[in-house]
Amino acid sequence: MFKAVVTITFKKSILDPQGSAVHKALKSLGYQEVEDVRMGKHVEILLRGEKRQEAETQVKEMCSRLLANPIIEDYQVELAEVEV
Amino acid sequence: MKFGIVVFPGSHGQTDCHYVFEQILQEPVTYLWHAEEDLQGVDCVIIPGGYAYGNYLRAGAIARFAPLMEQVIAFGKKGGLILGICNGFQILTEAGLLPGALIRNPSLRFQCQNTYLRVEQTETPFTNLCEQKEVVKMPIAHEEGGFVTDKETLERLEKEGRVILRYCNEQGEVTPESNPNGSLHNIAGIVNEQGNILGMMPHPERCVEAILGGEDGKKIFNSLVAWWQGGAGR
């Protein structure tokens, strides 16, 4: 069994109004050091199987077909083997 | 001319659209349930506004995989007329029938208001009854209407005359103040390469009678019928 953690973020070129709003809120709380805030999505997927390579290929396919929109988003996949 | 209105769980613009075709245009119209696989021989597919599949993940992301959508995609690729309104526009971009994507309004608010739109192209199935650069008034109601795309695609859309509607002020000037949702180049509606698929964020079905505050939306629907009667249907 594998656990995939998928992190989806807006591409750098895409305006992230939520991130900007949170950035402003942090500043108004006094955190003047904050340079930038980008929001994203965090998806955890439990996957049956034994072969790491297969699991990774499958999760990447899930990302490009459904989980992320390649026009506006980038994604990262972290895969770890877990006990059933 | 037979119209088909796609209905997903979470759609809510279908009844208003149905009213337009049945009562105002008096053309045959049918609902097309998302789980079916038959377009029932319609001549034009309407994808109405709403929250198809709750807009979970991203607006339109899950709706795009509904069984009926495979038929809709094939229909569109063969040149069939498709009009996507609001959530329908979002679904068409997710389905790859139209370029770009629609992201959260910079205001982070649900923008519900009348907008002025400049008709940029009139040689289309959707705007042939409009005057060139005509200013029309239609309401928007969305939280994710900011049209974005990469620079090359944007340049191509402009060069090929595929931007059909642009947010403007009452005088028809395209200004930052008249852009309600941060769309690049004030884009409110675009067509695909072949010109048979239009996606637009404003709601033409919500302004088809004086009592609704305006009738400009009728121009879009009447254009479709005129286009059809003028040759596309024969």
PDB file of C-alpha atoms in Angstrom, chain A residues 9-17 20 36-39 69-74, chain B residues 101 103-104 146-154 182-184:
ATOM      1  CA  THR A   9      -0.347  25.167  -6.353  1.00  0.00           C
ATOM      2  CA  PHE A  10      -1.067  27.932  -8.816  1.00  0.00           C
ATOM      3  CA  LYS A  11       1.649  28.509 -11.380  1.00  0.00           C
ATOM      4  CA  LYS A  12       3.801  31.517 -10.582  1.00  0.00           C
ATOM      5  CA  SER A  13       2.268  33.441 -13.481  1.00  0.00           C
ATOM      6  CA  ILE A  14      -1.266  33.034 -12.117  1.00  0.00           C
ATOM      7  CA  LEU A  15      -2.657  35.587  -9.711  1.00  0.00           C
ATOM      8  CA  ASP A  16      -3.642  33.984  -6.401  1.00  0.00           C
ATOM      9  CA  PRO A  17      -6.212  36.321  -4.823  1.00  0.00           C
ATOM     10  CA  SER A  20      -2.865  37.867  -1.470  1.00  0.00           C
ATOM     11  CA  ASP A  36       4.576  36.274  -0.227  1.00  0.00           C
ATOM     12  CA  VAL A  37       1.754  33.798   0.418  1.00  0.00           C
ATOM     13  CA  ARG A  38       0.548  31.223  -2.089  1.00  0.00           C
ATOM     14  CA  MET A  39      -2.448  28.998  -1.375  1.00  0.00           C
ATOM     15  CA  ASN A  69      -5.408  21.815 -14.255  1.00  0.00           C
ATOM     16  CA  PRO A  70      -2.089  22.122 -16.100  1.00  0.00           C
ATOM     17  CA  ILE A  71      -3.119  25.496 -17.568  1.00  0.00           C
ATOM     18  CA  ILE A  72      -3.109  27.180 -14.181  1.00  0.00           C
ATOM     19  CA  GLU A  73      -1.604  24.724 -11.698  1.00  0.00           C
ATOM     20  CA  ASP A  74       1.596  22.831 -10.903  1.00  0.00           C
TER      21      ASP A  74
ATOM     22  CA  ALA B 101      -9.272  28.537 -17.412  1.00  0.00           C
ATOM     23  CA  ILE B 103     -10.116  31.429 -11.714  1.00  0.00           C
ATOM     24  CA  ARG B 104     -11.353  33.097  -8.531  1.00  0.00           C
ATOM     25  CA  GLY B 146     -11.372  35.444 -14.178  1.00  0.00           C
ATOM     26  CA  PHE B 147     -10.342  34.232 -17.616  1.00  0.00           C
ATOM     27  CA  VAL B 148      -6.654  33.323 -17.761  1.00  0.00           C
ATOM     28  CA  THR B 149      -4.447  31.588 -20.268  1.00  0.00           C
ATOM     29  CA  ASP B 150      -0.809  31.602 -21.320  1.00  0.00           C
ATOM     30  CA  LYS B 151       0.504  34.485 -23.369  1.00  0.00           C
ATOM     31  CA  GLU B 152       0.724  32.588 -26.668  1.00  0.00           C
ATOM     32  CA  THR B 153      -2.863  31.369 -26.456  1.00  0.00           C
ATOM     33  CA  LEU B 154      -4.078  34.857 -25.569  1.00  0.00           C
ATOM     34  CA  GLY B 182      -9.877  40.227 -13.480  1.00  0.00           C
ATOM     35  CA  SER B 183     -10.242  38.491 -16.851  1.00  0.00           C
ATOM     36  CA  LEU B 184      -7.250  39.011 -19.151  1.00  0.00           C
TER      37      LEU B 184
END
